[in-house]
Amino acid sequence: MPPKRNAGKTWGIIGAVAGVLVIGTLVSTAARNGGGGSSGGSDGPRYRVTVPQTLASGEYKLAKDITQQATEAMPHDGANEHNIKAAGGQYTSGTKSLVMLGLYGVIDDPQTAIDHSMRGMTGDGKTEVAVPDEEFTPTGGGASLTCGVDVRTEMGQKVTLPFCIWADSSTSGNVAETDASDVAKDPQSVDLQEFADKAAKIRSEVRKPLG
C-alpha cells in the first residue's frame, strides 16, 4: 500500500476517476437529451445493472457505492436512452482500485452510447487518449467490449486509466482501473485483452435479468 502521507491523495485521485466515469456516462445521455428519438430498443432480453459486494470472482471488494452520485447527475431520458437508471461502485483489491458504472433502461443504439461515453471521458481537458480504443472479444467467447487506455492529470499526478465499455439494448457499463503502486504506468504496457477478459467477467456479475 502507498505510504500514509499519500493515502489521501491516492483516494482523491480514485474519487476523481469515479467522477470521470460519471461524466462520461452523463454525456452518453445528456448530449442528446431532448432529441426525441425512438423508445424501442431491441425486443430481446431486458437487464438491470447491480452493485455486488465483490467483483471478478471475489478479487475486488466494494469500498463505496456511487449509485446515488450517478443517479443525481443522470437525466432519465435522452435521444438514445430512455427510462434510465444508474448503478455503480468503487472497488479495491490490494493497491488496485476499480470503478464500475452502469446504466439500464432502453438503449436505441448501443454503439452510440459507447461512442459518447468515450467522448465524455476525454472532454474535460484533463484526460487524453493514450492507447486508442478497439473491440476485444473475451477469451472463451462472448459479446465484445470496447477497451482502451486514457491518461488523466489529477492533483498534479498522471494517472494511467485502462477502461472497457459495453452496451446492449438495455444496459451500458464502464469499468476502469488504477493501481496506487504505479499510477503512471506506461499505457503501452497494459494488457488490454487481459483487462477485457476481466471486464467481461464483471459484466456477467453485474448484469442481471429483469423480473
PDB file of C-alpha atoms in Angstrom, residues 3-210:
ATOM      1  CA  PRO A   3       2.628   5.477   2.440  1.00  0.00           C
ATOM      2  CA  LYS A   4       0.034   7.015   4.732  1.00  0.00           C
ATOM      3  CA  ARG A   5       1.039  10.542   3.731  1.00  0.00           C
ATOM      4  CA  ASN A   6      -0.029   9.692   0.167  1.00  0.00           C
ATOM      5  CA  ALA A   7      -3.214   7.868   1.067  1.00  0.00           C
ATOM      6  CA  GLY A   8      -5.429  10.951   0.943  1.00  0.00           C
ATOM      7  CA  LYS A   9      -4.064  11.979  -2.428  1.00  0.00           C
ATOM      8  CA  THR A  10      -4.499   8.455  -3.772  1.00  0.00           C
ATOM      9  CA  TRP A  11      -8.132   8.270  -2.715  1.00  0.00           C
ATOM     10  CA  GLY A  12      -8.688  11.768  -4.071  1.00  0.00           C
ATOM     11  CA  ILE A  13      -7.438  10.567  -7.450  1.00  0.00           C
ATOM     12  CA  ILE A  14      -9.642   7.466  -7.279  1.00  0.00           C
ATOM     13  CA  GLY A  15     -12.642   9.619  -6.440  1.00  0.00           C
ATOM     14  CA  ALA A  16     -11.839  11.818  -9.427  1.00  0.00           C
ATOM     15  CA  VAL A  17     -11.675   8.731 -11.643  1.00  0.00           C
ATOM     16  CA  ALA A  18     -15.144   7.768 -10.471  1.00  0.00           C
ATOM     17  CA  GLY A  19     -16.248  11.269 -11.394  1.00  0.00           C
ATOM     18  CA  VAL A  20     -14.766  10.875 -14.869  1.00  0.00           C
ATOM     19  CA  LEU A  21     -16.896   7.797 -15.463  1.00  0.00           C
ATOM     20  CA  VAL A  22     -19.995   9.560 -14.173  1.00  0.00           C
ATOM     21  CA  ILE A  23     -19.293  12.481 -16.501  1.00  0.00           C
ATOM     22  CA  GLY A  24     -18.670  10.195 -19.454  1.00  0.00           C
ATOM     23  CA  THR A  25     -21.845   8.264 -18.863  1.00  0.00           C
ATOM     24  CA  LEU A  26     -23.739  11.503 -18.254  1.00  0.00           C
ATOM     25  CA  VAL A  27     -22.621  12.752 -21.675  1.00  0.00           C
ATOM     26  CA  SER A  28     -23.918   9.497 -23.138  1.00  0.00           C
ATOM     27  CA  THR A  29     -27.441  10.558 -22.246  1.00  0.00           C
ATOM     28  CA  ALA A  30     -27.340  14.338 -21.797  1.00  0.00           C
ATOM     29  CA  ALA A  31     -25.501  15.152 -25.022  1.00  0.00           C
ATOM     30  CA  ARG A  32     -28.548  14.137 -26.959  1.00  0.00           C
ATOM     31  CA  ASN A  33     -31.203  14.963 -24.377  1.00  0.00           C
ATOM     32  CA  GLY A  34     -34.314  16.439 -25.859  1.00  0.00           C
ATOM     33  CA  GLY A  35     -33.689  14.978 -29.299  1.00  0.00           C
ATOM     34  CA  GLY A  36     -36.718  12.753 -29.108  1.00  0.00           C
ATOM     35  CA  GLY A  37     -35.636   9.555 -30.783  1.00  0.00           C
ATOM     36  CA  SER A  38     -37.486   6.305 -30.560  1.00  0.00           C
ATOM     37  CA  SER A  39     -38.179   4.406 -27.379  1.00  0.00           C
ATOM     38  CA  GLY A  40     -37.928   0.975 -28.886  1.00  0.00           C
ATOM     39  CA  GLY A  41     -34.558  -0.637 -28.480  1.00  0.00           C
ATOM     40  CA  SER A  42     -34.456  -4.372 -29.041  1.00  0.00           C
ATOM     41  CA  ASP A  43     -37.156  -6.905 -28.311  1.00  0.00           C
ATOM     42  CA  GLY A  44     -34.513  -9.152 -26.725  1.00  0.00           C
ATOM     43  CA  PRO A  45     -33.980  -9.888 -23.022  1.00  0.00           C
ATOM     44  CA  ARG A  46     -34.013  -6.923 -20.667  1.00  0.00           C
ATOM     45  CA  TYR A  47     -31.414  -6.448 -17.934  1.00  0.00           C
ATOM     46  CA  ARG A  48     -30.540  -4.219 -14.998  1.00  0.00           C
ATOM     47  CA  VAL A  49     -27.154  -3.320 -13.504  1.00  0.00           C
ATOM     48  CA  THR A  50     -26.435  -4.232  -9.878  1.00  0.00           C
ATOM     49  CA  VAL A  51     -23.662  -3.380  -7.392  1.00  0.00           C
ATOM     50  CA  PRO A  52     -22.412  -6.653  -5.842  1.00  0.00           C
ATOM     51  CA  GLN A  53     -20.266  -6.728  -2.718  1.00  0.00           C
ATOM     52  CA  THR A  54     -17.439  -8.324  -4.736  1.00  0.00           C
ATOM     53  CA  LEU A  55     -16.397  -8.441  -8.390  1.00  0.00           C
ATOM     54  CA  ALA A  56     -14.216 -10.666 -10.607  1.00  0.00           C
ATOM     55  CA  SER A  57     -14.902 -13.824  -8.581  1.00  0.00           C
ATOM     56  CA  GLY A  58     -14.178 -12.067  -5.294  1.00  0.00           C
ATOM     57  CA  GLU A  59     -10.959 -10.322  -6.342  1.00  0.00           C
ATOM     58  CA  TYR A  60     -12.380  -6.836  -5.729  1.00  0.00           C
ATOM     59  CA  LYS A  61     -14.379  -5.758  -2.681  1.00  0.00           C
ATOM     60  CA  LEU A  62     -16.879  -2.901  -2.619  1.00  0.00           C
ATOM     61  CA  ALA A  63     -15.447   0.230  -0.956  1.00  0.00           C
ATOM     62  CA  LYS A  64     -18.140   2.766  -1.881  1.00  0.00           C
ATOM     63  CA  ASP A  65     -21.495   2.593  -3.636  1.00  0.00           C
ATOM     64  CA  ILE A  66     -21.704   5.554  -6.050  1.00  0.00           C
ATOM     65  CA  THR A  67     -25.207   4.800  -7.321  1.00  0.00           C
ATOM     66  CA  GLN A  68     -26.733   7.886  -5.688  1.00  0.00           C
ATOM     67  CA  GLN A  69     -23.977  10.174  -7.028  1.00  0.00           C
ATOM     68  CA  ALA A  70     -24.541   8.850 -10.531  1.00  0.00           C
ATOM     69  CA  THR A  71     -28.328   8.913 -10.277  1.00  0.00           C
ATOM     70  CA  GLU A  72     -28.377  12.559  -9.183  1.00  0.00           C
ATOM     71  CA  ALA A  73     -26.221  13.529 -12.190  1.00  0.00           C
ATOM     72  CA  MET A  74     -28.041  11.448 -14.768  1.00  0.00           C
ATOM     73  CA  PRO A  75     -31.010  12.512 -16.915  1.00  0.00           C
ATOM     74  CA  HIS A  76     -33.579   9.756 -17.167  1.00  0.00           C
ATOM     75  CA  ASP A  77     -34.315  10.296 -20.845  1.00  0.00           C
ATOM     76  CA  GLY A  78     -32.308  11.313 -23.897  1.00  0.00           C
ATOM     77  CA  ALA A  79     -32.456  10.912 -27.640  1.00  0.00           C
ATOM     78  CA  ASN A  80     -30.832   7.467 -27.451  1.00  0.00           C
ATOM     79  CA  GLU A  81     -31.589   6.296 -23.898  1.00  0.00           C
ATOM     80  CA  HIS A  82     -34.949   6.190 -22.136  1.00  0.00           C
ATOM     81  CA  ASN A  83     -36.220   5.482 -18.607  1.00  0.00           C
ATOM     82  CA  ILE A  84     -32.602   5.315 -17.471  1.00  0.00           C
ATOM     83  CA  LYS A  85     -31.387   4.299 -14.016  1.00  0.00           C
ATOM     84  CA  ALA A  86     -27.779   4.239 -12.811  1.00  0.00           C
ATOM     85  CA  ALA A  87     -25.772   1.896 -10.595  1.00  0.00           C
ATOM     86  CA  GLY A  88     -22.101   1.897  -9.711  1.00  0.00           C
ATOM     87  CA  GLY A  89     -19.396   1.277  -7.164  1.00  0.00           C
ATOM     88  CA  GLN A  90     -15.742   1.788  -6.286  1.00  0.00           C
ATOM     89  CA  TYR A  91     -13.912  -1.470  -5.534  1.00  0.00           C
ATOM     90  CA  THR A  92     -10.461  -2.290  -4.151  1.00  0.00           C
ATOM     91  CA  SER A  93      -8.014  -5.186  -4.393  1.00  0.00           C
ATOM     92  CA  GLY A  94      -4.694  -4.525  -2.673  1.00  0.00           C
ATOM     93  CA  THR A  95      -3.249  -1.422  -4.329  1.00  0.00           C
ATOM     94  CA  LYS A  96      -5.705  -1.647  -7.223  1.00  0.00           C
ATOM     95  CA  SER A  97      -8.920   0.353  -7.349  1.00  0.00           C
ATOM     96  CA  LEU A  98     -11.649  -0.335  -9.856  1.00  0.00           C
ATOM     97  CA  VAL A  99     -14.703   1.739 -10.706  1.00  0.00           C
ATOM     98  CA  MET A 100     -17.779   0.178 -12.289  1.00  0.00           C
ATOM     99  CA  LEU A 101     -20.604   2.398 -13.519  1.00  0.00           C
ATOM    100  CA  GLY A 102     -23.642   1.204 -15.429  1.00  0.00           C
ATOM    101  CA  LEU A 103     -26.929   2.435 -16.862  1.00  0.00           C
ATOM    102  CA  TYR A 104     -30.041   0.422 -17.565  1.00  0.00           C
ATOM    103  CA  GLY A 105     -33.330   1.139 -19.277  1.00  0.00           C
ATOM    104  CA  VAL A 106     -33.886   1.302 -23.033  1.00  0.00           C
ATOM    105  CA  ILE A 107     -30.945   1.986 -25.360  1.00  0.00           C
ATOM    106  CA  ASP A 108     -31.814   2.506 -29.015  1.00  0.00           C
ATOM    107  CA  ASP A 109     -28.296   2.354 -30.455  1.00  0.00           C
ATOM    108  CA  PRO A 110     -25.639   0.667 -28.262  1.00  0.00           C
ATOM    109  CA  GLN A 111     -22.727   1.887 -30.407  1.00  0.00           C
ATOM    110  CA  THR A 112     -23.859   5.497 -29.983  1.00  0.00           C
ATOM    111  CA  ALA A 113     -23.880   5.005 -26.206  1.00  0.00           C
ATOM    112  CA  ILE A 114     -20.303   3.649 -26.333  1.00  0.00           C
ATOM    113  CA  ASP A 115     -19.048   6.458 -28.575  1.00  0.00           C
ATOM    114  CA  HIS A 116     -20.490   9.218 -26.416  1.00  0.00           C
ATOM    115  CA  SER A 117     -19.246   7.639 -23.175  1.00  0.00           C
ATOM    116  CA  MET A 118     -15.677   7.624 -24.511  1.00  0.00           C
ATOM    117  CA  ARG A 119     -16.014  11.183 -25.754  1.00  0.00           C
ATOM    118  CA  GLY A 120     -17.288  12.310 -22.373  1.00  0.00           C
ATOM    119  CA  MET A 121     -14.305  10.765 -20.571  1.00  0.00           C
ATOM    120  CA  THR A 122     -11.857  12.953 -22.508  1.00  0.00           C
ATOM    121  CA  GLY A 123     -13.970  16.082 -22.799  1.00  0.00           C
ATOM    122  CA  ASP A 124     -12.782  17.945 -19.696  1.00  0.00           C
ATOM    123  CA  GLY A 125      -9.270  18.854 -20.860  1.00  0.00           C
ATOM    124  CA  LYS A 126      -7.612  16.723 -18.158  1.00  0.00           C
ATOM    125  CA  THR A 127      -7.808  13.355 -19.874  1.00  0.00           C
ATOM    126  CA  GLU A 128      -6.241  12.278 -23.158  1.00  0.00           C
ATOM    127  CA  VAL A 129      -6.223   9.083 -25.191  1.00  0.00           C
ATOM    128  CA  ALA A 130      -3.014   7.096 -24.673  1.00  0.00           C
ATOM    129  CA  VAL A 131      -3.993   3.818 -26.384  1.00  0.00           C
ATOM    130  CA  PRO A 132      -6.838   4.172 -28.924  1.00  0.00           C
ATOM    131  CA  ASP A 133      -9.908   2.095 -28.269  1.00  0.00           C
ATOM    132  CA  GLU A 134     -10.585  -1.134 -30.089  1.00  0.00           C
ATOM    133  CA  GLU A 135     -13.006  -4.024 -29.773  1.00  0.00           C
ATOM    134  CA  PHE A 136     -11.983  -7.112 -27.835  1.00  0.00           C
ATOM    135  CA  THR A 137     -13.731 -10.463 -27.762  1.00  0.00           C
ATOM    136  CA  PRO A 138     -13.355 -12.093 -24.342  1.00  0.00           C
ATOM    137  CA  THR A 139     -11.181 -15.188 -24.253  1.00  0.00           C
ATOM    138  CA  GLY A 140     -13.576 -18.089 -24.490  1.00  0.00           C
ATOM    139  CA  GLY A 141     -16.172 -16.059 -26.369  1.00  0.00           C
ATOM    140  CA  GLY A 142     -18.968 -13.657 -25.536  1.00  0.00           C
ATOM    141  CA  ALA A 143     -20.089 -10.218 -26.654  1.00  0.00           C
ATOM    142  CA  SER A 144     -17.249  -7.830 -27.461  1.00  0.00           C
ATOM    143  CA  LEU A 145     -16.187  -4.847 -25.356  1.00  0.00           C
ATOM    144  CA  THR A 146     -14.574  -1.584 -26.428  1.00  0.00           C
ATOM    145  CA  CYS A 147     -11.357  -1.025 -24.476  1.00  0.00           C
ATOM    146  CA  GLY A 148      -8.505   1.475 -24.423  1.00  0.00           C
ATOM    147  CA  VAL A 149      -6.187   3.419 -22.131  1.00  0.00           C
ATOM    148  CA  ASP A 150      -6.523   7.074 -21.156  1.00  0.00           C
ATOM    149  CA  VAL A 151      -4.109   9.192 -19.128  1.00  0.00           C
ATOM    150  CA  ARG A 152      -5.639  11.708 -16.735  1.00  0.00           C
ATOM    151  CA  THR A 153      -3.849  14.508 -14.891  1.00  0.00           C
ATOM    152  CA  GLU A 154      -5.350  14.806 -11.416  1.00  0.00           C
ATOM    153  CA  MET A 155      -3.896  16.719  -8.445  1.00  0.00           C
ATOM    154  CA  GLY A 156      -0.632  17.115 -10.379  1.00  0.00           C
ATOM    155  CA  GLN A 157      -0.343  13.367 -10.959  1.00  0.00           C
ATOM    156  CA  LYS A 158      -0.513  11.492 -14.253  1.00  0.00           C
ATOM    157  CA  VAL A 159      -2.914   8.571 -13.883  1.00  0.00           C
ATOM    158  CA  THR A 160      -2.969   5.654 -16.321  1.00  0.00           C
ATOM    159  CA  LEU A 161      -6.560   4.547 -16.753  1.00  0.00           C
ATOM    160  CA  PRO A 162      -7.357   1.360 -18.704  1.00  0.00           C
ATOM    161  CA  PHE A 163     -11.085   1.069 -19.376  1.00  0.00           C
ATOM    162  CA  CYS A 164     -13.644  -1.146 -21.077  1.00  0.00           C
ATOM    163  CA  ILE A 165     -17.161  -0.194 -22.150  1.00  0.00           C
ATOM    164  CA  TRP A 166     -20.072  -2.326 -23.253  1.00  0.00           C
ATOM    165  CA  ALA A 167     -23.610  -1.536 -24.334  1.00  0.00           C
ATOM    166  CA  ASP A 168     -26.643  -3.513 -25.443  1.00  0.00           C
ATOM    167  CA  SER A 169     -30.306  -2.725 -25.862  1.00  0.00           C
ATOM    168  CA  SER A 170     -30.954  -2.341 -22.129  1.00  0.00           C
ATOM    169  CA  THR A 171     -27.618  -1.766 -20.356  1.00  0.00           C
ATOM    170  CA  SER A 172     -24.332   0.041 -20.764  1.00  0.00           C
ATOM    171  CA  GLY A 173     -21.358  -0.208 -18.483  1.00  0.00           C
ATOM    172  CA  ASN A 174     -17.901   1.261 -17.974  1.00  0.00           C
ATOM    173  CA  VAL A 175     -15.105  -0.407 -15.990  1.00  0.00           C
ATOM    174  CA  ALA A 176     -11.825   1.402 -15.264  1.00  0.00           C
ATOM    175  CA  GLU A 177      -8.882   0.613 -13.008  1.00  0.00           C
ATOM    176  CA  THR A 178      -5.996   2.410 -11.318  1.00  0.00           C
ATOM    177  CA  ASP A 179      -3.087   0.987  -9.328  1.00  0.00           C
ATOM    178  CA  ALA A 180      -1.752   3.081  -6.448  1.00  0.00           C
ATOM    179  CA  SER A 181       1.590   1.265  -6.646  1.00  0.00           C
ATOM    180  CA  ASP A 182       2.137   2.557 -10.197  1.00  0.00           C
ATOM    181  CA  VAL A 183      -0.408   5.232 -11.074  1.00  0.00           C
ATOM    182  CA  ALA A 184       1.664   6.476 -14.020  1.00  0.00           C
ATOM    183  CA  LYS A 185       2.238   3.041 -15.533  1.00  0.00           C
ATOM    184  CA  ASP A 186       3.316   3.040 -19.185  1.00  0.00           C
ATOM    185  CA  PRO A 187      -0.023   2.916 -21.062  1.00  0.00           C
ATOM    186  CA  GLN A 188       1.543   0.783 -23.795  1.00  0.00           C
ATOM    187  CA  SER A 189       2.346  -1.917 -21.241  1.00  0.00           C
ATOM    188  CA  VAL A 190      -1.312  -2.503 -20.337  1.00  0.00           C
ATOM    189  CA  ASP A 191      -2.575  -5.903 -21.491  1.00  0.00           C
ATOM    190  CA  LEU A 192      -5.968  -4.856 -22.819  1.00  0.00           C
ATOM    191  CA  GLN A 193      -7.016  -8.389 -23.738  1.00  0.00           C
ATOM    192  CA  GLU A 194      -6.492  -9.392 -20.119  1.00  0.00           C
ATOM    193  CA  PHE A 195      -8.413  -6.346 -18.927  1.00  0.00           C
ATOM    194  CA  ALA A 196     -11.221  -7.069 -21.416  1.00  0.00           C
ATOM    195  CA  ASP A 197     -11.473 -10.607 -20.015  1.00  0.00           C
ATOM    196  CA  LYS A 198     -11.775  -9.145 -16.513  1.00  0.00           C
ATOM    197  CA  ALA A 199     -14.375  -6.592 -17.627  1.00  0.00           C
ATOM    198  CA  ALA A 200     -16.394  -9.328 -19.348  1.00  0.00           C
ATOM    199  CA  LYS A 201     -16.404 -11.301 -16.097  1.00  0.00           C
ATOM    200  CA  ILE A 202     -17.573  -8.199 -14.246  1.00  0.00           C
ATOM    201  CA  ARG A 203     -20.289  -7.615 -16.849  1.00  0.00           C
ATOM    202  CA  SER A 204     -21.635 -11.098 -16.203  1.00  0.00           C
ATOM    203  CA  GLU A 205     -21.667 -10.405 -12.462  1.00  0.00           C
ATOM    204  CA  VAL A 206     -23.399  -7.009 -12.516  1.00  0.00           C
ATOM    205  CA  ARG A 207     -25.870  -7.501 -15.374  1.00  0.00           C
ATOM    206  CA  LYS A 208     -28.950  -9.363 -14.177  1.00  0.00           C
ATOM    207  CA  PRO A 209     -32.240 -10.190 -15.955  1.00  0.00           C
ATOM    208  CA  LEU A 210     -35.237  -8.018 -15.118  1.00  0.00           C
TER     209      LEU A 210
END
